[in-house]
Amino acid sequence: MARGKLRIYLGAAPGVGKTYAMLSEAHRRVERGTDAVVAFVEHHGRPRTEVMLHGLEQIQRRELDYRDTVFTEMDVDAVLARRPAVALVDELAHTNVPGSRNGKRWQDVEELLEAGIHVISTVNIQHLESLGDVVESITGVRQRETVPDEIVRRADQIELVDMSPQAIRRRMAHGNIYQPDKVDAALSNYFRPGNLTALRELALLWVADRVDEYLQEYRAEHSIRSTWQARERIVVGLTGGPEGRTLIRRAARMAAKGSGSEVLAVYIARSDGLTSASPKELAVQRTLVEDLGGTFHHVIGDDIPSALLEFARGVNATQIVLGSSRRKAWQYIFGPGVGATVARDSGPDLDVHIVTHDEVAKGRGLPVARGARLGRARIIAGWLVGVVGPVLLSLLLTSIANGPGLANDVLLFLFLTVVAALLGGQLPALASAAVGSLLLNFYFTPPTHTLTVSDPKNLVAIVIFFAVAVSVASVVDLAARRTHQAARLRAESEILSFLAGSVLRGETTLDALLERVRETFGMETVALLERAGDVEPWTCAGRAGTDHGTPLLRPEDADVDMPVGDHMALALTGRVLPAEDRRVLAAFAAQAAVVLDRQRLVGEAERARELAEGNRIRTALLAAVSHDLRTPLASIKASVTSLRSDDVAWSPEDEAELLAGIEAGADRLDHLVGNLLDMSRLQTGTVTPLIREIDLDEVVPMALGGVPEGSVTLDIPEELPIVAVDPGLLERSVANLVENAVKYSPDGAAVLVSASALGERVELRIADRGPGVPDSAKDRIFEPFQRYGDAPRGAGVGLGLAVARGFAEAMGGTLAAEDTPGGGMTMVLTLRAAPGRPPARPDLPAQATT
């Protein structure tokens, strides 16, 4: 009997719609004539899910008595007896009640699959056994019910049911997930936006890995060798040398730029076991790559480039990172090297990155003098081949009886001349031609061992040999010069292209540009100097590198200086640059001046913005003074004038009312002035919190003195951890938040002030039942002099929330606005728990862990 197929709907959290999607799939299959039944589905009182059960056959559940309570579980025997084509089994990670057929529901599902029944099930990402510790570190909750990862991985189909954290919280607030009495606790604990976002990322990455396994299986089954760039995989080729650490870190940085990227380090050893790698260094590199989240691979292969490309294509890699070759210059005569070969044979589906190491600080751009380009080793090799080579060749040919003949002798000497030209350039080749001509004349043209030539034909042969040798040397040298010029022009074009791109994008800072100049030309120090006038002293606007000795204060003190206008110069120390490099240096100098001007313009724009903001605040302050502050003053003045009037005999009741009005106006005026002073302190940065450890229930009640009695409901648990705050700033913040909530709450609706703990944080939530604020305006209400909606004039100057957030941030906390379930707005004040105090465990709804 064929095994049944398992399809799983995977979600990031309860309420994303897994069960709804499963039931929708069952309805589609029933409409197509498939025999599908509901073996076990829990709707948790959600009306939309309950409606989806209508029209589907449901298997009667089995009732079990446990601790004087009756529980219901899936009846596996009844499902096997019914033997449907498809069975719907919800909550795969569920733990069965003691006395059930199996201890876990996934074991029940295994029985159905073995019986040939297809199963559709659901599971949340937090219930996977391997992710238990990760989920606990994120949410603070240890999952009691788990399912082995292998059970889920063996599923024939895994479908991710995704929903944004904001949508889940809206569903929660509307009562579509939990009962109303559990909504507030769920939103403030397990269903926080950060928790949901992290769980969502876990689900996406886990499913991406499973999809990747499917892809690898498909490629293997169909013998597909080309790379499919479905995701970034970076292969690092290691040689066992010390540069491997640089390559691994570089690859890790490349992988960090794209979510889901992988790093695979590979060391290829020869099959004969001969290797120059250090086992200790390889062990260090293995540890490093594993610490950075990558994997280490040891591969056997005699042809290293082919083995590396084979490995990269086998793992569907998209990029290969290799280090610059450590070989000496003369060793390139044995081949182009691994890096060049891999880059040549990689094809269009693999990007090859050659990473420099150790020598990067000595310059990386412009070719310098020709001798330096060839290198000392090549020049010495050219002279040895050109001078010593003909002598050794003469000894060899004279030792052979009846040698190859004069014509072949000439060709052999010509070959040495060409080799000398290729290695050392023109001068060794000319020397080889001269030495070779003399040796041919002395040893191989009659009469031998003399410098005379009896046969004119031999004289012509020697002259032609010398002419051809000189011509070949000249052509080879000219080709080398043209190659050198082309490389130089290419380097210049790349540098100028970089400068042009940086101008258009506005990305390069002055320090980065000067560092680029230093690396390009291999200098020790680069400085941009400027002065206000012809007789003013020079000042340093920017510097890269280190000074060895006296600081660079004048362009005249530098090895190279490049003027930029009349009062600016780029100064470099380290070596004297050839004249051909000054053209590119001039472009760098001009760009440095542009970058400096741009930085100053940005600074001036920022200062202008600050001035504009200050003007806006002053204008708003004047408007507030002209109306909001004058209103209580006018009320006080009117009451005082009335009391002092001799024309009216006021009754004791009237006098008491007028005095109460004066007191209310003075209190209101004091509140407005206090907020203005607090905002001024925040603007000038003079708020210095005095942090100490204190209980919330010592501070919060004191902040309620300015609101009517009975307008606030307090819910501050005694087991909350102590918080590290400034009591005065906290009291001021809470007072502003509570007064704002009471002002916007309808009559008879008390404001709820509650607190809870999660990890090392303590949250104070002030929830009202007012009109609320849309998401687009939630950040704007914390700006100074902002009053949202139809707030009446005279209701304040719009500083209460701005002051509350400023004080919260000064204490190291945060203040944010959220929607209140059922309507209204909730201010969430997050504070730091005192260090060393054990955090309280949140009391979560049972559904969050089942």
JSON list of N, CA, C and O in Angstrom, two decimals, residues 554-602:
[
{"chain": "A", "resi": 554, "resn": "ARG", "atom": "N", "xyz": [52.34, 72.71, 5.12]},
{"chain": "A", "resi": 554, "resn": "ARG", "atom": "CA", "xyz": [52.44, 73.54, 3.92]},
{"chain": "A", "resi": 554, "resn": "ARG", "atom": "C", "xyz": [52.59, 72.64, 2.69]},
{"chain": "A", "resi": 554, "resn": "ARG", "atom": "O", "xyz": [53.20, 71.57, 2.78]},
{"chain": "A", "resi": 555, "resn": "PRO", "atom": "N", "xyz": [52.08, 73.05, 1.53]},
{"chain": "A", "resi": 555, "resn": "PRO", "atom": "CA", "xyz": [52.29, 72.26, 0.32]},
{"chain": "A", "resi": 555, "resn": "PRO", "atom": "C", "xyz": [53.76, 72.10, -0.01]},
{"chain": "A", "resi": 555, "resn": "PRO", "atom": "O", "xyz": [54.17, 71.08, -0.59]},
{"chain": "A", "resi": 556, "resn": "GLU", "atom": "N", "xyz": [54.59, 73.11, 0.35]},
{"chain": "A", "resi": 556, "resn": "GLU", "atom": "CA", "xyz": [56.02, 73.04, 0.03]},
{"chain": "A", "resi": 556, "resn": "GLU", "atom": "C", "xyz": [56.73, 71.91, 0.78]},
{"chain": "A", "resi": 556, "resn": "GLU", "atom": "O", "xyz": [57.80, 71.45, 0.35]},
{"chain": "A", "resi": 557, "resn": "ASP", "atom": "N", "xyz": [56.16, 71.46, 1.89]},
{"chain": "A", "resi": 557, "resn": "ASP", "atom": "CA", "xyz": [56.78, 70.40, 2.68]},
{"chain": "A", "resi": 557, "resn": "ASP", "atom": "C", "xyz": [56.48, 69.01, 2.14]},
{"chain": "A", "resi": 557, "resn": "ASP", "atom": "O", "xyz": [57.05, 68.02, 2.63]},
{"chain": "A", "resi": 558, "resn": "ALA", "atom": "N", "xyz": [55.59, 68.89, 1.17]},
{"chain": "A", "resi": 558, "resn": "ALA", "atom": "CA", "xyz": [55.17, 67.59, 0.67]},
{"chain": "A", "resi": 558, "resn": "ALA", "atom": "C", "xyz": [56.06, 67.13, -0.47]},
{"chain": "A", "resi": 558, "resn": "ALA", "atom": "O", "xyz": [56.75, 67.93, -1.12]},
{"chain": "A", "resi": 559, "resn": "ASP", "atom": "N", "xyz": [56.06, 65.83, -0.72]},
{"chain": "A", "resi": 559, "resn": "ASP", "atom": "CA", "xyz": [56.78, 65.29, -1.87]},
{"chain": "A", "resi": 559, "resn": "ASP", "atom": "C", "xyz": [56.09, 65.65, -3.18]},
{"chain": "A", "resi": 559, "resn": "ASP", "atom": "O", "xyz": [56.74, 65.82, -4.21]},
{"chain": "A", "resi": 560, "resn": "VAL", "atom": "N", "xyz": [54.76, 65.71, -3.15]},
{"chain": "A", "resi": 560, "resn": "VAL", "atom": "CA", "xyz": [53.98, 66.08, -4.33]},
{"chain": "A", "resi": 560, "resn": "VAL", "atom": "C", "xyz": [52.89, 67.04, -3.87]},
{"chain": "A", "resi": 560, "resn": "VAL", "atom": "O", "xyz": [52.23, 66.79, -2.85]},
{"chain": "A", "resi": 561, "resn": "ASP", "atom": "N", "xyz": [52.70, 68.14, -4.58]},
{"chain": "A", "resi": 561, "resn": "ASP", "atom": "CA", "xyz": [51.58, 69.03, -4.29]},
{"chain": "A", "resi": 561, "resn": "ASP", "atom": "C", "xyz": [50.87, 69.37, -5.58]},
{"chain": "A", "resi": 561, "resn": "ASP", "atom": "O", "xyz": [51.50, 69.55, -6.63]},
{"chain": "A", "resi": 562, "resn": "MET", "atom": "N", "xyz": [49.55, 69.42, -5.52]},
{"chain": "A", "resi": 562, "resn": "MET", "atom": "CA", "xyz": [48.72, 69.71, -6.67]},
{"chain": "A", "resi": 562, "resn": "MET", "atom": "C", "xyz": [47.80, 70.88, -6.32]},
{"chain": "A", "resi": 562, "resn": "MET", "atom": "O", "xyz": [46.87, 70.73, -5.53]},
{"chain": "A", "resi": 563, "resn": "PRO", "atom": "N", "xyz": [48.04, 72.07, -6.88]},
{"chain": "A", "resi": 563, "resn": "PRO", "atom": "CA", "xyz": [47.20, 73.22, -6.57]},
{"chain": "A", "resi": 563, "resn": "PRO", "atom": "C", "xyz": [45.77, 73.02, -7.05]},
{"chain": "A", "resi": 563, "resn": "PRO", "atom": "O", "xyz": [45.53, 72.43, -8.11]},
{"chain": "A", "resi": 564, "resn": "VAL", "atom": "N", "xyz": [44.82, 73.55, -6.28]},
{"chain": "A", "resi": 564, "resn": "VAL", "atom": "CA", "xyz": [43.41, 73.56, -6.65]},
{"chain": "A", "resi": 564, "resn": "VAL", "atom": "C", "xyz": [42.93, 74.99, -6.47]},
{"chain": "A", "resi": 564, "resn": "VAL", "atom": "O", "xyz": [42.56, 75.39, -5.36]},
{"chain": "A", "resi": 565, "resn": "GLY", "atom": "N", "xyz": [42.95, 75.76, -7.50]},
{"chain": "A", "resi": 565, "resn": "GLY", "atom": "CA", "xyz": [42.61, 77.17, -7.37]},
{"chain": "A", "resi": 565, "resn": "GLY", "atom": "C", "xyz": [43.77, 77.94, -6.74]},
{"chain": "A", "resi": 565, "resn": "GLY", "atom": "O", "xyz": [44.93, 77.51, -6.75]},
{"chain": "A", "resi": 566, "resn": "ASP", "atom": "N", "xyz": [43.44, 79.09, -6.18]},
{"chain": "A", "resi": 566, "resn": "ASP", "atom": "CA", "xyz": [44.47, 79.97, -5.63]},
{"chain": "A", "resi": 566, "resn": "ASP", "atom": "C", "xyz": [44.79, 79.68, -4.17]},
{"chain": "A", "resi": 566, "resn": "ASP", "atom": "O", "xyz": [45.91, 79.93, -3.72]},
{"chain": "A", "resi": 567, "resn": "HIS", "atom": "N", "xyz": [43.84, 79.14, -3.43]},
{"chain": "A", "resi": 567, "resn": "HIS", "atom": "CA", "xyz": [44.04, 79.02, -1.99]},
{"chain": "A", "resi": 567, "resn": "HIS", "atom": "C", "xyz": [43.75, 77.60, -1.48]},
{"chain": "A", "resi": 567, "resn": "HIS", "atom": "O", "xyz": [43.31, 77.41, -0.35]},
{"chain": "A", "resi": 568, "resn": "MET", "atom": "N", "xyz": [43.98, 76.60, -2.31]},
{"chain": "A", "resi": 568, "resn": "MET", "atom": "CA", "xyz": [43.77, 75.21, -1.91]},
{"chain": "A", "resi": 568, "resn": "MET", "atom": "C", "xyz": [44.78, 74.33, -2.64]},
{"chain": "A", "resi": 568, "resn": "MET", "atom": "O", "xyz": [45.14, 74.60, -3.79]},
{"chain": "A", "resi": 569, "resn": "ALA", "atom": "N", "xyz": [45.25, 73.29, -1.98]},
{"chain": "A", "resi": 569, "resn": "ALA", "atom": "CA", "xyz": [46.23, 72.39, -2.59]},
{"chain": "A", "resi": 569, "resn": "ALA", "atom": "C", "xyz": [46.09, 71.01, -1.98]},
{"chain": "A", "resi": 569, "resn": "ALA", "atom": "O", "xyz": [45.76, 70.85, -0.80]},
{"chain": "A", "resi": 570, "resn": "LEU", "atom": "N", "xyz": [46.37, 69.99, -2.81]},
{"chain": "A", "resi": 570, "resn": "LEU", "atom": "CA", "xyz": [46.40, 68.60, -2.37]},
{"chain": "A", "resi": 570, "resn": "LEU", "atom": "C", "xyz": [47.86, 68.22, -2.19]},
{"chain": "A", "resi": 570, "resn": "LEU", "atom": "O", "xyz": [48.65, 68.29, -3.14]},
{"chain": "A", "resi": 571, "resn": "ALA", "atom": "N", "xyz": [48.25, 67.84, -0.97]},
{"chain": "A", "resi": 571, "resn": "ALA", "atom": "CA", "xyz": [49.65, 67.54, -0.65]},
{"chain": "A", "resi": 571, "resn": "ALA", "atom": "C", "xyz": [49.80, 66.07, -0.31]},
{"chain": "A", "resi": 571, "resn": "ALA", "atom": "O", "xyz": [48.99, 65.51, 0.43]},
{"chain": "A", "resi": 572, "resn": "LEU", "atom": "N", "xyz": [50.86, 65.42, -0.88]},
{"chain": "A", "resi": 572, "resn": "LEU", "atom": "CA", "xyz": [51.09, 64.00, -0.68]},
{"chain": "A", "resi": 572, "resn": "LEU", "atom": "C", "xyz": [52.54, 63.79, -0.26]},
{"chain": "A", "resi": 572, "resn": "LEU", "atom": "O", "xyz": [53.46, 64.45, -0.77]},
{"chain": "A", "resi": 573, "resn": "THR", "atom": "N", "xyz": [52.75, 62.85, 0.65]},
{"chain": "A", "resi": 573, "resn": "THR", "atom": "CA", "xyz": [54.09, 62.46, 1.07]},
{"chain": "A", "resi": 573, "resn": "THR", "atom": "C", "xyz": [54.24, 60.96, 0.92]},
{"chain": "A", "resi": 573, "resn": "THR", "atom": "O", "xyz": [53.27, 60.21, 1.06]},
{"chain": "A", "resi": 574, "resn": "GLY", "atom": "N", "xyz": [55.47, 60.52, 0.65]},
{"chain": "A", "resi": 574, "resn": "GLY", "atom": "CA", "xyz": [55.76, 59.10, 0.50]},
{"chain": "A", "resi": 574, "resn": "GLY", "atom": "C", "xyz": [56.75, 58.83, -0.60]},
{"chain": "A", "resi": 574, "resn": "GLY", "atom": "O", "xyz": [57.69, 58.06, -0.44]},
{"chain": "A", "resi": 575, "resn": "ARG", "atom": "N", "xyz": [56.54, 59.45, -1.77]},
{"chain": "A", "resi": 575, "resn": "ARG", "atom": "CA", "xyz": [57.46, 59.31, -2.90]},
{"chain": "A", "resi": 575, "resn": "ARG", "atom": "C", "xyz": [57.12, 60.39, -3.92]},
{"chain": "A", "resi": 575, "resn": "ARG", "atom": "O", "xyz": [56.06, 61.02, -3.84]},
{"chain": "A", "resi": 576, "resn": "VAL", "atom": "N", "xyz": [58.03, 60.57, -4.86]},
{"chain": "A", "resi": 576, "resn": "VAL", "atom": "CA", "xyz": [57.81, 61.55, -5.93]},
{"chain": "A", "resi": 576, "resn": "VAL", "atom": "C", "xyz": [57.10, 60.85, -7.09]},
{"chain": "A", "resi": 576, "resn": "VAL", "atom": "O", "xyz": [57.57, 59.82, -7.58]},
{"chain": "A", "resi": 577, "resn": "LEU", "atom": "N", "xyz": [55.97, 61.40, -7.51]},
{"chain": "A", "resi": 577, "resn": "LEU", "atom": "CA", "xyz": [55.20, 60.80, -8.59]},
{"chain": "A", "resi": 577, "resn": "LEU", "atom": "C", "xyz": [55.76, 61.22, -9.95]},
{"chain": "A", "resi": 577, "resn": "LEU", "atom": "O", "xyz": [56.20, 62.37, -10.12]},
{"chain": "A", "resi": 578, "resn": "PRO", "atom": "N", "xyz": [55.75, 60.32, -10.93]},
{"chain": "A", "resi": 578, "resn": "PRO", "atom": "CA", "xyz": [56.14, 60.72, -12.28]},
{"chain": "A", "resi": 578, "resn": "PRO", "atom": "C", "xyz": [55.13, 61.69, -12.87]},
{"chain": "A", "resi": 578, "resn": "PRO", "atom": "O", "xyz": [53.99, 61.77, -12.43]},
{"chain": "A", "resi": 579, "resn": "ALA", "atom": "N", "xyz": [55.57, 62.41, -13.89]},
{"chain": "A", "resi": 579, "resn": "ALA", "atom": "CA", "xyz": [54.72, 63.45, -14.48]},
{"chain": "A", "resi": 579, "resn": "ALA", "atom": "C", "xyz": [53.44, 62.86, -15.06]},
{"chain": "A", "resi": 579, "resn": "ALA", "atom": "O", "xyz": [52.38, 63.51, -15.04]},
{"chain": "A", "resi": 580, "resn": "GLU", "atom": "N", "xyz": [53.49, 61.62, -15.55]},
{"chain": "A", "resi": 580, "resn": "GLU", "atom": "CA", "xyz": [52.31, 61.03, -16.18]},
{"chain": "A", "resi": 580, "resn": "GLU", "atom": "C", "xyz": [51.19, 60.76, -15.18]},
{"chain": "A", "resi": 580, "resn": "GLU", "atom": "O", "xyz": [50.03, 60.60, -15.57]},
{"chain": "A", "resi": 581, "resn": "ASP", "atom": "N", "xyz": [51.51, 60.70, -13.89]},
{"chain": "A", "resi": 581, "resn": "ASP", "atom": "CA", "xyz": [50.47, 60.46, -12.89]},
{"chain": "A", "resi": 581, "resn": "ASP", "atom": "C", "xyz": [49.75, 61.73, -12.46]},
{"chain": "A", "resi": 581, "resn": "ASP", "atom": "O", "xyz": [48.71, 61.66, -11.81]},
{"chain": "A", "resi": 582, "resn": "ARG", "atom": "N", "xyz": [50.31, 62.88, -12.78]},
{"chain": "A", "resi": 582, "resn": "ARG", "atom": "CA", "xyz": [49.74, 64.12, -12.27]},
{"chain": "A", "resi": 582, "resn": "ARG", "atom": "C", "xyz": [48.40, 64.45, -12.92]},
{"chain": "A", "resi": 582, "resn": "ARG", "atom": "O", "xyz": [47.60, 65.20, -12.35]},
{"chain": "A", "resi": 583, "resn": "ARG", "atom": "N", "xyz": [48.13, 63.89, -14.11]},
{"chain": "A", "resi": 583, "resn": "ARG", "atom": "CA", "xyz": [46.84, 64.16, -14.75]},
{"chain": "A", "resi": 583, "resn": "ARG", "atom": "C", "xyz": [45.70, 63.58, -13.92]},
{"chain": "A", "resi": 583, "resn": "ARG", "atom": "O", "xyz": [44.69, 64.26, -13.67]},
{"chain": "A", "resi": 584, "resn": "VAL", "atom": "N", "xyz": [45.85, 62.36, -13.48]},
{"chain": "A", "resi": 584, "resn": "VAL", "atom": "CA", "xyz": [44.81, 61.75, -12.65]},
{"chain": "A", "resi": 584, "resn": "VAL", "atom": "C", "xyz": [44.79, 62.40, -11.27]},
{"chain": "A", "resi": 584, "resn": "VAL", "atom": "O", "xyz": [43.73, 62.60, -10.67]},
{"chain": "A", "resi": 585, "resn": "LEU", "atom": "N", "xyz": [45.97, 62.76, -10.77]},
{"chain": "A", "resi": 585, "resn": "LEU", "atom": "CA", "xyz": [46.01, 63.43, -9.47]},
{"chain": "A", "resi": 585, "resn": "LEU", "atom": "C", "xyz": [45.27, 64.76, -9.51]},
{"chain": "A", "resi": 585, "resn": "LEU", "atom": "O", "xyz": [44.60, 65.14, -8.54]},
{"chain": "A", "resi": 586, "resn": "ALA", "atom": "N", "xyz": [45.35, 65.46, -10.63]},
{"chain": "A", "resi": 586, "resn": "ALA", "atom": "CA", "xyz": [44.61, 66.72, -10.77]},
{"chain": "A", "resi": 586, "resn": "ALA", "atom": "C", "xyz": [43.10, 66.48, -10.70]},
{"chain": "A", "resi": 586, "resn": "ALA", "atom": "O", "xyz": [42.36, 67.28, -10.11]},
{"chain": "A", "resi": 587, "resn": "ALA", "atom": "N", "xyz": [42.64, 65.39, -11.30]},
{"chain": "A", "resi": 587, "resn": "ALA", "atom": "CA", "xyz": [41.21, 65.07, -11.22]},
{"chain": "A", "resi": 587, "resn": "ALA", "atom": "C", "xyz": [40.80, 64.77, -9.78]},
{"chain": "A", "resi": 587, "resn": "ALA", "atom": "O", "xyz": [39.74, 65.20, -9.31]},
{"chain": "A", "resi": 588, "resn": "PHE", "atom": "N", "xyz": [41.65, 64.04, -9.06]},
{"chain": "A", "resi": 588, "resn": "PHE", "atom": "CA", "xyz": [41.37, 63.78, -7.65]},
{"chain": "A", "resi": 588, "resn": "PHE", "atom": "C", "xyz": [41.33, 65.08, -6.85]},
{"chain": "A", "resi": 588, "resn": "PHE", "atom": "O", "xyz": [40.47, 65.27, -5.98]},
{"chain": "A", "resi": 589, "resn": "ALA", "atom": "N", "xyz": [42.27, 65.98, -7.11]},
{"chain": "A", "resi": 589, "resn": "ALA", "atom": "CA", "xyz": [42.32, 67.23, -6.37]},
{"chain": "A", "resi": 589, "resn": "ALA", "atom": "C", "xyz": [41.06, 68.06, -6.62]},
{"chain": "A", "resi": 589, "resn": "ALA", "atom": "O", "xyz": [40.47, 68.62, -5.68]},
{"chain": "A", "resi": 590, "resn": "ALA", "atom": "N", "xyz": [40.62, 68.14, -7.87]},
{"chain": "A", "resi": 590, "resn": "ALA", "atom": "CA", "xyz": [39.40, 68.88, -8.17]},
{"chain": "A", "resi": 590, "resn": "ALA", "atom": "C", "xyz": [38.18, 68.26, -7.49]},
{"chain": "A", "resi": 590, "resn": "ALA", "atom": "O", "xyz": [37.32, 68.97, -6.95]},
{"chain": "A", "resi": 591, "resn": "GLN", "atom": "N", "xyz": [38.14, 66.93, -7.48]},
{"chain": "A", "resi": 591, "resn": "GLN", "atom": "CA", "xyz": [37.02, 66.26, -6.82]},
{"chain": "A", "resi": 591, "resn": "GLN", "atom": "C", "xyz": [37.06, 66.50, -5.32]},
{"chain": "A", "resi": 591, "resn": "GLN", "atom": "O", "xyz": [36.02, 66.66, -4.67]},
{"chain": "A", "resi": 592, "resn": "ALA", "atom": "N", "xyz": [38.26, 66.52, -4.72]},
{"chain": "A", "resi": 592, "resn": "ALA", "atom": "CA", "xyz": [38.37, 66.79, -3.29]},
{"chain": "A", "resi": 592, "resn": "ALA", "atom": "C", "xyz": [37.82, 68.17, -2.95]},
{"chain": "A", "resi": 592, "resn": "ALA", "atom": "O", "xyz": [37.13, 68.35, -1.94]},
{"chain": "A", "resi": 593, "resn": "ALA", "atom": "N", "xyz": [38.11, 69.15, -3.80]},
{"chain": "A", "resi": 593, "resn": "ALA", "atom": "CA", "xyz": [37.56, 70.49, -3.56]},
{"chain": "A", "resi": 593, "resn": "ALA", "atom": "C", "xyz": [36.04, 70.49, -3.65]},
{"chain": "A", "resi": 593, "resn": "ALA", "atom": "O", "xyz": [35.35, 71.13, -2.85]},
{"chain": "A", "resi": 594, "resn": "VAL", "atom": "N", "xyz": [35.49, 69.74, -4.63]},
{"chain": "A", "resi": 594, "resn": "VAL", "atom": "CA", "xyz": [34.03, 69.67, -4.78]},
{"chain": "A", "resi": 594, "resn": "VAL", "atom": "C", "xyz": [33.40, 69.00, -3.56]},
{"chain": "A", "resi": 594, "resn": "VAL", "atom": "O", "xyz": [32.36, 69.45, -3.04]},
{"chain": "A", "resi": 595, "resn": "VAL", "atom": "N", "xyz": [34.01, 67.91, -3.08]},
{"chain": "A", "resi": 595, "resn": "VAL", "atom": "CA", "xyz": [33.47, 67.19, -1.92]},
{"chain": "A", "resi": 595, "resn": "VAL", "atom": "C", "xyz": [33.51, 68.08, -0.69]},
{"chain": "A", "resi": 595, "resn": "VAL", "atom": "O", "xyz": [32.55, 68.11, 0.12]},
{"chain": "A", "resi": 596, "resn": "LEU", "atom": "N", "xyz": [34.60, 68.84, -0.51]},
{"chain": "A", "resi": 596, "resn": "LEU", "atom": "CA", "xyz": [34.70, 69.74, 0.64]},
{"chain": "A", "resi": 596, "resn": "LEU", "atom": "C", "xyz": [33.60, 70.80, 0.57]},
{"chain": "A", "resi": 596, "resn": "LEU", "atom": "O", "xyz": [32.94, 71.09, 1.59]},
{"chain": "A", "resi": 597, "resn": "ASP", "atom": "N", "xyz": [33.39, 71.38, -0.60]},
{"chain": "A", "resi": 597, "resn": "ASP", "atom": "CA", "xyz": [32.32, 72.37, -0.74]},
{"chain": "A", "resi": 597, "resn": "ASP", "atom": "C", "xyz": [30.96, 71.75, -0.46]},
{"chain": "A", "resi": 597, "resn": "ASP", "atom": "O", "xyz": [30.10, 72.38, 0.18]},
{"chain": "A", "resi": 598, "resn": "ARG", "atom": "N", "xyz": [30.76, 70.51, -0.92]},
{"chain": "A", "resi": 598, "resn": "ARG", "atom": "CA", "xyz": [29.46, 69.86, -0.69]},
{"chain": "A", "resi": 598, "resn": "ARG", "atom": "C", "xyz": [29.23, 69.62, 0.79]},
{"chain": "A", "resi": 598, "resn": "ARG", "atom": "O", "xyz": [28.13, 69.82, 1.31]},
{"chain": "A", "resi": 599, "resn": "GLN", "atom": "N", "xyz": [30.28, 69.16, 1.50]},
{"chain": "A", "resi": 599, "resn": "GLN", "atom": "CA", "xyz": [30.13, 68.93, 2.94]},
{"chain": "A", "resi": 599, "resn": "GLN", "atom": "C", "xyz": [29.78, 70.23, 3.67]},
{"chain": "A", "resi": 599, "resn": "GLN", "atom": "O", "xyz": [28.94, 70.23, 4.57]},
{"chain": "A", "resi": 600, "resn": "ARG", "atom": "N", "xyz": [30.41, 71.30, 3.26]},
{"chain": "A", "resi": 600, "resn": "ARG", "atom": "CA", "xyz": [30.11, 72.57, 3.92]},
{"chain": "A", "resi": 600, "resn": "ARG", "atom": "C", "xyz": [28.70, 73.04, 3.59]},
{"chain": "A", "resi": 600, "resn": "ARG", "atom": "O", "xyz": [28.01, 73.60, 4.46]},
{"chain": "A", "resi": 601, "resn": "LEU", "atom": "N", "xyz": [28.26, 72.80, 2.36]},
{"chain": "A", "resi": 601, "resn": "LEU", "atom": "CA", "xyz": [26.88, 73.17, 2.00]},
{"chain": "A", "resi": 601, "resn": "LEU", "atom": "C", "xyz": [25.88, 72.34, 2.78]},
{"chain": "A", "resi": 601, "resn": "LEU", "atom": "O", "xyz": [24.83, 72.85, 3.21]},
{"chain": "A", "resi": 602, "resn": "VAL", "atom": "N", "xyz": [26.20, 71.05, 2.95]},
{"chain": "A", "resi": 602, "resn": "VAL", "atom": "CA", "xyz": [25.29, 70.20, 3.75]},
{"chain": "A", "resi": 602, "resn": "VAL", "atom": "C", "xyz": [25.22, 70.70, 5.18]},
{"chain": "A", "resi": 602, "resn": "VAL", "atom": "O", "xyz": [24.15, 70.76, 5.80]}
]
